[in-house]
Amino acid sequence: MTRSSGVPLRVVSYNIHSQRDDAAALAAVVREAAPDVVIVQEGPRRFRWRQRCATLADAFGLVVAAGGLPALGNLLLTSLRVRVLATRDQRFPLTPGRHLRGAAYAECAVAGGARFTVAGSHLSTDPAERPAQAALFKRELDAAGTPVIAGADLNEGPDGPAWAAVARGLTDAAVAADRADRLTYSCADPRRRIDALFVDPRITVVDYDVVDTPLTRRASDHFPIVVDLLLPVTD
C-alpha cells in the first residue's frame, strides 16, 4: 500500500444474500463502515423493487444511484457526498435453464475534482457461462471514460478464467493491500475468495479489509469488502 495525494473514497462491495438473513445486522454493518459507495450483489430485483431498493438504501443511510431490476439485482448506492452524473444497466445473454445475470454502472464525481466510474456485477455459478459474462462486463469497464472501481461476486477464485478476464489491466485491491488471504465466502465456513474489488491503476489502494465479525456472520452469507481509496484528480 502506498499513500499519495488524491481524493479519499470508501467503497463497500457486498453480496447481501437477497436480504434473507438478519436485516438489522445488515444495516448496522454498512452504517458502521460509513462508506461513500456500496456495490450490492443480490439486491432487490422483483416485485416492488424500486421501493425495496429505496428502503434498503435508507436503512444504510445512502441513496440509490443505479441498478435493481434492470441490472438483475446489482445495485449501486452512494452517500450524498457523491454526485451521480450518468448510469446504465446491463443484462447478460440468458443461457436456457439458468438465471439471468447483469451489471450496473454509474459515472460519478466527488468534491476535490475526482471523477470515477463505479460498476458492480454478479457472475453465474455455472463455470461454462462465466467467462462470456466476464468478457461482457470487462468490455464495459474498458470503455469507461473515467477511472474504474468494479466490485463483483465472481463465483470463482483468482485462479479462474472469468476472474482473470475482469482483473486484466486493473488492480486487485486485496493484492495491493497484501491481504489476498482474506476469504469472503461463506460466513458459515470461510473457504474461498470469490468476491473482489478491482480498481484502475491510477487509483491508490490505501486499505482493504474483509469484515468478519459476529454481526457480519448474521447479516449475509458473504463477508463485506471495505476498501479505502485515493482517487486521482481528473477535473
mmCIF file with all atom_site columns, C-alpha atoms in Angstrom, residues 32-215:
data_model
loop_
_atom_site.group_PDB
_atom_site.id
_atom_site.type_symbol
_atom_site.label_atom_id
_atom_site.label_alt_id
_atom_site.label_comp_id
_atom_site.label_asym_id
_atom_site.label_entity_id
_atom_site.label_seq_id
_atom_site.pdbx_PDB_ins_code
_atom_site.Cartn_x
_atom_site.Cartn_y
_atom_site.Cartn_z
_atom_site.occupancy
_atom_site.B_iso_or_equiv
_atom_site.pdbx_formal_charge
_atom_site.auth_seq_id
_atom_site.auth_comp_id
_atom_site.auth_asym_id
_atom_site.auth_atom_id
_atom_site.pdbx_PDB_model_num
ATOM 1   C CA . GLU A 1 32  ? -20.598 1.147   10.793  1.00 0.00 ? 32  GLU A CA 1
ATOM 2   C CA . ALA A 1 33  ? -18.438 1.068   7.664   1.00 0.00 ? 33  ALA A CA 1
ATOM 3   C CA . ALA A 1 34  ? -19.623 4.608   6.753   1.00 0.00 ? 34  ALA A CA 1
ATOM 4   C CA . PRO A 1 35  ? -19.000 4.165   3.011   1.00 0.00 ? 35  PRO A CA 1
ATOM 5   C CA . ASP A 1 36  ? -19.253 6.675   0.204   1.00 0.00 ? 36  ASP A CA 1
ATOM 6   C CA . VAL A 1 37  ? -20.267 3.933   -2.251  1.00 0.00 ? 37  VAL A CA 1
ATOM 7   C CA . VAL A 1 38  ? -21.804 0.491   -1.764  1.00 0.00 ? 38  VAL A CA 1
ATOM 8   C CA . ILE A 1 39  ? -21.745 -2.043  -4.593  1.00 0.00 ? 39  ILE A CA 1
ATOM 9   C CA . VAL A 1 40  ? -24.511 -4.546  -3.845  1.00 0.00 ? 40  VAL A CA 1
ATOM 10  C CA . GLN A 1 41  ? -24.961 -8.011  -5.284  1.00 0.00 ? 41  GLN A CA 1
ATOM 11  C CA . GLU A 1 42  ? -28.279 -9.849  -4.786  1.00 0.00 ? 42  GLU A CA 1
ATOM 12  C CA . GLY A 1 43  ? -30.194 -6.652  -4.153  1.00 0.00 ? 43  GLY A CA 1
ATOM 13  C CA . PRO A 1 44  ? -33.932 -6.202  -4.837  1.00 0.00 ? 44  PRO A CA 1
ATOM 14  C CA . ARG A 1 45  ? -34.883 -7.280  -8.350  1.00 0.00 ? 45  ARG A CA 1
ATOM 15  C CA . ARG A 1 46  ? -38.503 -8.403  -8.274  1.00 0.00 ? 46  ARG A CA 1
ATOM 16  C CA . PHE A 1 47  ? -41.912 -7.202  -7.044  1.00 0.00 ? 47  PHE A CA 1
ATOM 17  C CA . ARG A 1 48  ? -41.883 -3.543  -5.883  1.00 0.00 ? 48  ARG A CA 1
ATOM 18  C CA . TRP A 1 49  ? -38.149 -3.453  -6.483  1.00 0.00 ? 49  TRP A CA 1
ATOM 19  C CA . ARG A 1 50  ? -37.916 0.354   -6.644  1.00 0.00 ? 50  ARG A CA 1
ATOM 20  C CA . GLN A 1 51  ? -39.478 0.764   -3.232  1.00 0.00 ? 51  GLN A CA 1
ATOM 21  C CA . ARG A 1 52  ? -37.398 -2.065  -1.801  1.00 0.00 ? 52  ARG A CA 1
ATOM 22  C CA . CYS A 1 53  ? -34.178 -0.571  -3.198  1.00 0.00 ? 53  CYS A CA 1
ATOM 23  C CA . ALA A 1 54  ? -35.052 2.810   -1.688  1.00 0.00 ? 54  ALA A CA 1
ATOM 24  C CA . THR A 1 55  ? -35.861 1.189   1.665   1.00 0.00 ? 55  THR A CA 1
ATOM 25  C CA . LEU A 1 56  ? -32.557 -0.673  1.644   1.00 0.00 ? 56  LEU A CA 1
ATOM 26  C CA . ALA A 1 57  ? -30.639 2.495   0.780   1.00 0.00 ? 57  ALA A CA 1
ATOM 27  C CA . ASP A 1 58  ? -32.387 4.381   3.578   1.00 0.00 ? 58  ASP A CA 1
ATOM 28  C CA . ALA A 1 59  ? -31.502 1.615   6.061   1.00 0.00 ? 59  ALA A CA 1
ATOM 29  C CA . PHE A 1 60  ? -27.865 2.061   5.024   1.00 0.00 ? 60  PHE A CA 1
ATOM 30  C CA . GLY A 1 61  ? -28.036 5.875   5.225   1.00 0.00 ? 61  GLY A CA 1
ATOM 31  C CA . LEU A 1 62  ? -27.456 6.132   1.462   1.00 0.00 ? 62  LEU A CA 1
ATOM 32  C CA . VAL A 1 63  ? -29.340 6.825   -1.780  1.00 0.00 ? 63  VAL A CA 1
ATOM 33  C CA . VAL A 1 64  ? -29.913 4.726   -4.894  1.00 0.00 ? 64  VAL A CA 1
ATOM 34  C CA . ALA A 1 65  ? -27.602 5.541   -7.790  1.00 0.00 ? 65  ALA A CA 1
ATOM 35  C CA . ALA A 1 66  ? -28.325 2.729   -10.262 1.00 0.00 ? 66  ALA A CA 1
ATOM 36  C CA . GLY A 1 67  ? -29.394 -0.871  -10.650 1.00 0.00 ? 67  GLY A CA 1
ATOM 37  C CA . GLY A 1 68  ? -32.128 -3.019  -9.193  1.00 0.00 ? 68  GLY A CA 1
ATOM 38  C CA . LEU A 1 69  ? -34.341 -4.978  -11.573 1.00 0.00 ? 69  LEU A CA 1
ATOM 39  C CA . PRO A 1 70  ? -32.762 -3.550  -14.784 1.00 0.00 ? 70  PRO A CA 1
ATOM 40  C CA . ALA A 1 71  ? -29.375 -4.822  -13.578 1.00 0.00 ? 71  ALA A CA 1
ATOM 41  C CA . LEU A 1 72  ? -30.839 -8.053  -12.173 1.00 0.00 ? 72  LEU A CA 1
ATOM 42  C CA . GLY A 1 73  ? -30.145 -7.346  -8.519  1.00 0.00 ? 73  GLY A CA 1
ATOM 43  C CA . ASN A 1 74  ? -26.876 -5.451  -8.911  1.00 0.00 ? 74  ASN A CA 1
ATOM 44  C CA . LEU A 1 75  ? -27.359 -2.170  -7.083  1.00 0.00 ? 75  LEU A CA 1
ATOM 45  C CA . LEU A 1 76  ? -25.162 0.920   -6.640  1.00 0.00 ? 76  LEU A CA 1
ATOM 46  C CA . LEU A 1 77  ? -25.747 3.106   -3.589  1.00 0.00 ? 77  LEU A CA 1
ATOM 47  C CA . THR A 1 78  ? -23.961 6.343   -2.714  1.00 0.00 ? 78  THR A CA 1
ATOM 48  C CA . SER A 1 79  ? -23.679 8.879   0.062   1.00 0.00 ? 79  SER A CA 1
ATOM 49  C CA . LEU A 1 80  ? -24.708 12.471  -0.553  1.00 0.00 ? 80  LEU A CA 1
ATOM 50  C CA . ARG A 1 81  ? -21.018 13.272  -0.941  1.00 0.00 ? 81  ARG A CA 1
ATOM 51  C CA . VAL A 1 82  ? -21.088 11.541  -4.331  1.00 0.00 ? 82  VAL A CA 1
ATOM 52  C CA . ARG A 1 83  ? -22.727 13.166  -7.349  1.00 0.00 ? 83  ARG A CA 1
ATOM 53  C CA . VAL A 1 84  ? -24.072 10.726  -9.934  1.00 0.00 ? 84  VAL A CA 1
ATOM 54  C CA . LEU A 1 85  ? -23.620 12.002  -13.481 1.00 0.00 ? 85  LEU A CA 1
ATOM 55  C CA . ALA A 1 86  ? -24.840 9.097   -15.623 1.00 0.00 ? 86  ALA A CA 1
ATOM 56  C CA . THR A 1 87  ? -25.966 5.495   -15.178 1.00 0.00 ? 87  THR A CA 1
ATOM 57  C CA . ARG A 1 88  ? -26.626 2.400   -17.226 1.00 0.00 ? 88  ARG A CA 1
ATOM 58  C CA . ASP A 1 89  ? -27.635 -1.189  -16.617 1.00 0.00 ? 89  ASP A CA 1
ATOM 59  C CA . GLN A 1 90  ? -26.653 -4.366  -18.443 1.00 0.00 ? 90  GLN A CA 1
ATOM 60  C CA . ARG A 1 91  ? -28.148 -7.825  -18.840 1.00 0.00 ? 91  ARG A CA 1
ATOM 61  C CA . PHE A 1 92  ? -26.019 -10.719 -19.980 1.00 0.00 ? 92  PHE A CA 1
ATOM 62  C CA . PRO A 1 93  ? -27.487 -13.146 -22.547 1.00 0.00 ? 93  PRO A CA 1
ATOM 63  C CA . LEU A 1 94  ? -29.664 -15.804 -20.964 1.00 0.00 ? 94  LEU A CA 1
ATOM 64  C CA . THR A 1 95  ? -28.438 -19.368 -21.035 1.00 0.00 ? 95  THR A CA 1
ATOM 65  C CA . PRO A 1 96  ? -31.543 -21.608 -21.198 1.00 0.00 ? 96  PRO A CA 1
ATOM 66  C CA . GLY A 1 97  ? -32.248 -23.157 -17.830 1.00 0.00 ? 97  GLY A CA 1
ATOM 67  C CA . ARG A 1 98  ? -30.013 -20.684 -15.948 1.00 0.00 ? 98  ARG A CA 1
ATOM 68  C CA . HIS A 1 99  ? -30.644 -17.459 -14.052 1.00 0.00 ? 99  HIS A CA 1
ATOM 69  C CA . LEU A 1 100 ? -30.327 -14.086 -15.745 1.00 0.00 ? 100 LEU A CA 1
ATOM 70  C CA . ARG A 1 101 ? -27.276 -12.074 -14.672 1.00 0.00 ? 101 ARG A CA 1
ATOM 71  C CA . GLY A 1 102 ? -26.207 -8.483  -15.272 1.00 0.00 ? 102 GLY A CA 1
ATOM 72  C CA . ALA A 1 103 ? -24.319 -5.422  -14.125 1.00 0.00 ? 103 ALA A CA 1
ATOM 73  C CA . ALA A 1 104 ? -24.831 -1.792  -13.102 1.00 0.00 ? 104 ALA A CA 1
ATOM 74  C CA . TYR A 1 105 ? -22.660 1.233   -13.880 1.00 0.00 ? 105 TYR A CA 1
ATOM 75  C CA . ALA A 1 106 ? -22.562 4.837   -12.669 1.00 0.00 ? 106 ALA A CA 1
ATOM 76  C CA . GLU A 1 107 ? -20.282 7.700   -13.602 1.00 0.00 ? 107 GLU A CA 1
ATOM 77  C CA . CYS A 1 108 ? -19.745 9.810   -10.504 1.00 0.00 ? 108 CYS A CA 1
ATOM 78  C CA . ALA A 1 109 ? -17.925 12.856  -9.156  1.00 0.00 ? 109 ALA A CA 1
ATOM 79  C CA . VAL A 1 110 ? -16.802 13.869  -5.686  1.00 0.00 ? 110 VAL A CA 1
ATOM 80  C CA . ALA A 1 111 ? -15.652 17.207  -4.336  1.00 0.00 ? 111 ALA A CA 1
ATOM 81  C CA . GLY A 1 112 ? -11.978 17.768  -4.893  1.00 0.00 ? 112 GLY A CA 1
ATOM 82  C CA . GLY A 1 113 ? -12.022 17.285  -8.637  1.00 0.00 ? 113 GLY A CA 1
ATOM 83  C CA . ALA A 1 114 ? -12.245 13.495  -8.922  1.00 0.00 ? 114 ALA A CA 1
ATOM 84  C CA . ARG A 1 115 ? -14.463 11.573  -11.309 1.00 0.00 ? 115 ARG A CA 1
ATOM 85  C CA . PHE A 1 116 ? -14.808 7.825   -11.457 1.00 0.00 ? 116 PHE A CA 1
ATOM 86  C CA . THR A 1 117 ? -16.969 5.032   -12.816 1.00 0.00 ? 117 THR A CA 1
ATOM 87  C CA . VAL A 1 118 ? -18.314 2.525   -10.310 1.00 0.00 ? 118 VAL A CA 1
ATOM 88  C CA . ALA A 1 119 ? -19.596 -0.836  -11.524 1.00 0.00 ? 119 ALA A CA 1
ATOM 89  C CA . GLY A 1 120 ? -20.996 -3.978  -9.973  1.00 0.00 ? 120 GLY A CA 1
ATOM 90  C CA . SER A 1 121 ? -21.782 -7.462  -11.221 1.00 0.00 ? 121 SER A CA 1
ATOM 91  C CA . HIS A 1 122 ? -22.595 -10.981 -10.053 1.00 0.00 ? 122 HIS A CA 1
ATOM 92  C CA . LEU A 1 123 ? -21.425 -13.722 -12.381 1.00 0.00 ? 123 LEU A CA 1
ATOM 93  C CA . SER A 1 124 ? -23.027 -17.117 -12.871 1.00 0.00 ? 124 SER A CA 1
ATOM 94  C CA . THR A 1 125 ? -22.490 -20.147 -10.680 1.00 0.00 ? 125 THR A CA 1
ATOM 95  C CA . ASP A 1 126 ? -22.051 -22.118 -13.918 1.00 0.00 ? 126 ASP A CA 1
ATOM 96  C CA . PRO A 1 127 ? -18.348 -22.224 -14.904 1.00 0.00 ? 127 PRO A CA 1
ATOM 97  C CA . ALA A 1 128 ? -19.306 -22.763 -18.543 1.00 0.00 ? 128 ALA A CA 1
ATOM 98  C CA . GLU A 1 129 ? -21.067 -19.409 -18.863 1.00 0.00 ? 129 GLU A CA 1
ATOM 99  C CA . ARG A 1 130 ? -18.976 -17.242 -16.517 1.00 0.00 ? 130 ARG A CA 1
ATOM 100 C CA . PRO A 1 131 ? -16.177 -16.398 -18.996 1.00 0.00 ? 131 PRO A CA 1
ATOM 101 C CA . ALA A 1 132 ? -18.569 -14.917 -21.561 1.00 0.00 ? 132 ALA A CA 1
ATOM 102 C CA . GLN A 1 133 ? -20.277 -12.847 -18.868 1.00 0.00 ? 133 GLN A CA 1
ATOM 103 C CA . ALA A 1 134 ? -16.884 -11.685 -17.596 1.00 0.00 ? 134 ALA A CA 1
ATOM 104 C CA . ALA A 1 135 ? -15.909 -10.634 -21.126 1.00 0.00 ? 135 ALA A CA 1
ATOM 105 C CA . LEU A 1 136 ? -19.070 -8.529  -21.490 1.00 0.00 ? 136 LEU A CA 1
ATOM 106 C CA . PHE A 1 137 ? -18.544 -6.916  -18.094 1.00 0.00 ? 137 PHE A CA 1
ATOM 107 C CA . LYS A 1 138 ? -14.893 -6.237  -18.890 1.00 0.00 ? 138 LYS A CA 1
ATOM 108 C CA . ARG A 1 139 ? -15.766 -4.662  -22.251 1.00 0.00 ? 139 ARG A CA 1
ATOM 109 C CA . GLU A 1 140 ? -17.914 -2.072  -20.473 1.00 0.00 ? 140 GLU A CA 1
ATOM 110 C CA . LEU A 1 141 ? -15.224 -1.412  -17.864 1.00 0.00 ? 141 LEU A CA 1
ATOM 111 C CA . ASP A 1 142 ? -12.639 -0.844  -20.593 1.00 0.00 ? 142 ASP A CA 1
ATOM 112 C CA . ALA A 1 143 ? -14.971 1.609   -22.339 1.00 0.00 ? 143 ALA A CA 1
ATOM 113 C CA . ALA A 1 144 ? -15.395 3.811   -19.259 1.00 0.00 ? 144 ALA A CA 1
ATOM 114 C CA . GLY A 1 145 ? -14.160 7.351   -19.696 1.00 0.00 ? 145 GLY A CA 1
ATOM 115 C CA . THR A 1 146 ? -13.062 7.787   -16.070 1.00 0.00 ? 146 THR A CA 1
ATOM 116 C CA . PRO A 1 147 ? -11.057 5.617   -13.623 1.00 0.00 ? 147 PRO A CA 1
ATOM 117 C CA . VAL A 1 148 ? -12.970 2.433   -12.810 1.00 0.00 ? 148 VAL A CA 1
ATOM 118 C CA . ILE A 1 149 ? -13.940 0.892   -9.479  1.00 0.00 ? 149 ILE A CA 1
ATOM 119 C CA . ALA A 1 150 ? -15.512 -2.532  -10.045 1.00 0.00 ? 150 ALA A CA 1
ATOM 120 C CA . GLY A 1 151 ? -16.955 -4.786  -7.354  1.00 0.00 ? 151 GLY A CA 1
ATOM 121 C CA . ALA A 1 152 ? -18.214 -8.273  -8.129  1.00 0.00 ? 152 ALA A CA 1
ATOM 122 C CA . ASP A 1 153 ? -19.178 -11.658 -6.810  1.00 0.00 ? 153 ASP A CA 1
ATOM 123 C CA . LEU A 1 154 ? -17.337 -13.676 -9.439  1.00 0.00 ? 154 LEU A CA 1
ATOM 124 C CA . ASN A 1 155 ? -18.388 -17.103 -8.131  1.00 0.00 ? 155 ASN A CA 1
ATOM 125 C CA . GLU A 1 156 ? -14.801 -18.294 -8.635  1.00 0.00 ? 156 GLU A CA 1
ATOM 126 C CA . GLY A 1 157 ? -11.400 -17.583 -7.146  1.00 0.00 ? 157 GLY A CA 1
ATOM 127 C CA . PRO A 1 158 ? -8.379  -15.717 -8.549  1.00 0.00 ? 158 PRO A CA 1
ATOM 128 C CA . ASP A 1 159 ? -7.231  -18.817 -10.438 1.00 0.00 ? 159 ASP A CA 1
ATOM 129 C CA . GLY A 1 160 ? -10.386 -18.848 -12.605 1.00 0.00 ? 160 GLY A CA 1
ATOM 130 C CA . PRO A 1 161 ? -10.661 -17.601 -16.207 1.00 0.00 ? 161 PRO A CA 1
ATOM 131 C CA . ALA A 1 162 ? -13.559 -15.204 -15.523 1.00 0.00 ? 162 ALA A CA 1
ATOM 132 C CA . TRP A 1 163 ? -11.639 -13.606 -12.641 1.00 0.00 ? 163 TRP A CA 1
ATOM 133 C CA . ALA A 1 164 ? -8.566  -13.233 -14.865 1.00 0.00 ? 164 ALA A CA 1
ATOM 134 C CA . ALA A 1 165 ? -10.645 -11.626 -17.619 1.00 0.00 ? 165 ALA A CA 1
ATOM 135 C CA . VAL A 1 166 ? -12.129 -8.974  -15.318 1.00 0.00 ? 166 VAL A CA 1
ATOM 136 C CA . ALA A 1 167 ? -8.836  -8.337  -13.497 1.00 0.00 ? 167 ALA A CA 1
ATOM 137 C CA . ARG A 1 168 ? -6.765  -7.777  -16.633 1.00 0.00 ? 168 ARG A CA 1
ATOM 138 C CA . GLY A 1 169 ? -5.274  -4.274  -16.580 1.00 0.00 ? 169 GLY A CA 1
ATOM 139 C CA . LEU A 1 170 ? -6.840  -3.460  -13.199 1.00 0.00 ? 170 LEU A CA 1
ATOM 140 C CA . THR A 1 171 ? -5.527  -3.595  -9.630  1.00 0.00 ? 171 THR A CA 1
ATOM 141 C CA . ASP A 1 172 ? -6.907  -6.266  -7.310  1.00 0.00 ? 172 ASP A CA 1
ATOM 142 C CA . ALA A 1 173 ? -7.375  -4.258  -4.123  1.00 0.00 ? 173 ALA A CA 1
ATOM 143 C CA . ALA A 1 174 ? -6.726  -7.279  -1.895  1.00 0.00 ? 174 ALA A CA 1
ATOM 144 C CA . VAL A 1 175 ? -3.411  -7.994  -3.599  1.00 0.00 ? 175 VAL A CA 1
ATOM 145 C CA . ALA A 1 176 ? -2.400  -4.328  -3.476  1.00 0.00 ? 176 ALA A CA 1
ATOM 146 C CA . ALA A 1 177 ? -3.023  -4.319  0.271   1.00 0.00 ? 177 ALA A CA 1
ATOM 147 C CA . ASP A 1 178 ? -1.248  -7.678  0.765   1.00 0.00 ? 178 ASP A CA 1
ATOM 148 C CA . ARG A 1 179 ? -4.484  -9.173  2.107   1.00 0.00 ? 179 ARG A CA 1
ATOM 149 C CA . ALA A 1 180 ? -5.394  -11.692 -0.565  1.00 0.00 ? 180 ALA A CA 1
ATOM 150 C CA . ASP A 1 181 ? -5.576  -14.333 2.163   1.00 0.00 ? 181 ASP A CA 1
ATOM 151 C CA . ARG A 1 182 ? -8.818  -12.780 3.477   1.00 0.00 ? 182 ARG A CA 1
ATOM 152 C CA . LEU A 1 183 ? -11.655 -15.134 2.480   1.00 0.00 ? 183 LEU A CA 1
ATOM 153 C CA . THR A 1 184 ? -15.084 -13.774 1.569   1.00 0.00 ? 184 THR A CA 1
ATOM 154 C CA . TYR A 1 185 ? -17.349 -16.838 1.397   1.00 0.00 ? 185 TYR A CA 1
ATOM 155 C CA . SER A 1 186 ? -19.094 -18.404 3.140   1.00 0.00 ? 186 SER A CA 1
ATOM 156 C CA . CYS A 1 187 ? -19.687 -16.782 6.507   1.00 0.00 ? 187 CYS A CA 1
ATOM 157 C CA . ALA A 1 188 ? -20.611 -20.174 7.955   1.00 0.00 ? 188 ALA A CA 1
ATOM 158 C CA . ASP A 1 189 ? -17.434 -21.827 6.656   1.00 0.00 ? 189 ASP A CA 1
ATOM 159 C CA . PRO A 1 190 ? -14.979 -19.383 5.040   1.00 0.00 ? 190 PRO A CA 1
ATOM 160 C CA . ARG A 1 191 ? -13.005 -21.217 2.365   1.00 0.00 ? 191 ARG A CA 1
ATOM 161 C CA . ARG A 1 192 ? -12.962 -19.059 -0.780  1.00 0.00 ? 192 ARG A CA 1
ATOM 162 C CA . ARG A 1 193 ? -12.214 -15.550 -2.043  1.00 0.00 ? 193 ARG A CA 1
ATOM 163 C CA . ILE A 1 194 ? -14.891 -15.168 -4.702  1.00 0.00 ? 194 ILE A CA 1
ATOM 164 C CA . ASP A 1 195 ? -15.735 -11.505 -4.069  1.00 0.00 ? 195 ASP A CA 1
ATOM 165 C CA . ALA A 1 196 ? -13.372 -8.830  -5.343  1.00 0.00 ? 196 ALA A CA 1
ATOM 166 C CA . LEU A 1 197 ? -12.840 -5.129  -5.829  1.00 0.00 ? 197 LEU A CA 1
ATOM 167 C CA . PHE A 1 198 ? -10.771 -4.064  -8.835  1.00 0.00 ? 198 PHE A CA 1
ATOM 168 C CA . VAL A 1 199 ? -9.612  -0.506  -9.487  1.00 0.00 ? 199 VAL A CA 1
ATOM 169 C CA . ASP A 1 200 ? -7.910  1.469   -12.217 1.00 0.00 ? 200 ASP A CA 1
ATOM 170 C CA . PRO A 1 201 ? -4.111  1.530   -11.658 1.00 0.00 ? 201 PRO A CA 1
ATOM 171 C CA . ARG A 1 202 ? -4.344  5.312   -11.278 1.00 0.00 ? 202 ARG A CA 1
ATOM 172 C CA . ILE A 1 203 ? -6.347  4.776   -8.074  1.00 0.00 ? 203 ILE A CA 1
ATOM 173 C CA . THR A 1 204 ? -4.353  4.182   -4.889  1.00 0.00 ? 204 THR A CA 1
ATOM 174 C CA . VAL A 1 205 ? -5.465  1.413   -2.532  1.00 0.00 ? 205 VAL A CA 1
ATOM 175 C CA . VAL A 1 206 ? -4.959  2.780   0.976   1.00 0.00 ? 206 VAL A CA 1
ATOM 176 C CA . ASP A 1 207 ? -6.603  -0.021  2.967   1.00 0.00 ? 207 ASP A CA 1
ATOM 177 C CA . TYR A 1 208 ? -8.573  -3.214  2.385   1.00 0.00 ? 208 TYR A CA 1
ATOM 178 C CA . ASP A 1 209 ? -10.492 -5.425  4.774   1.00 0.00 ? 209 ASP A CA 1
ATOM 179 C CA . VAL A 1 210 ? -12.894 -8.352  4.710   1.00 0.00 ? 210 VAL A CA 1
ATOM 180 C CA . VAL A 1 211 ? -15.043 -7.724  7.768   1.00 0.00 ? 211 VAL A CA 1
ATOM 181 C CA . ASP A 1 212 ? -15.505 -10.938 9.749   1.00 0.00 ? 212 ASP A CA 1
ATOM 182 C CA . THR A 1 213 ? -17.428 -10.204 12.943  1.00 0.00 ? 213 THR A CA 1
ATOM 183 C CA . PRO A 1 214 ? -20.394 -11.749 14.757  1.00 0.00 ? 214 PRO A CA 1
ATOM 184 C CA . LEU A 1 215 ? -22.519 -9.041  13.134  1.00 0.00 ? 215 LEU A CA 1
#
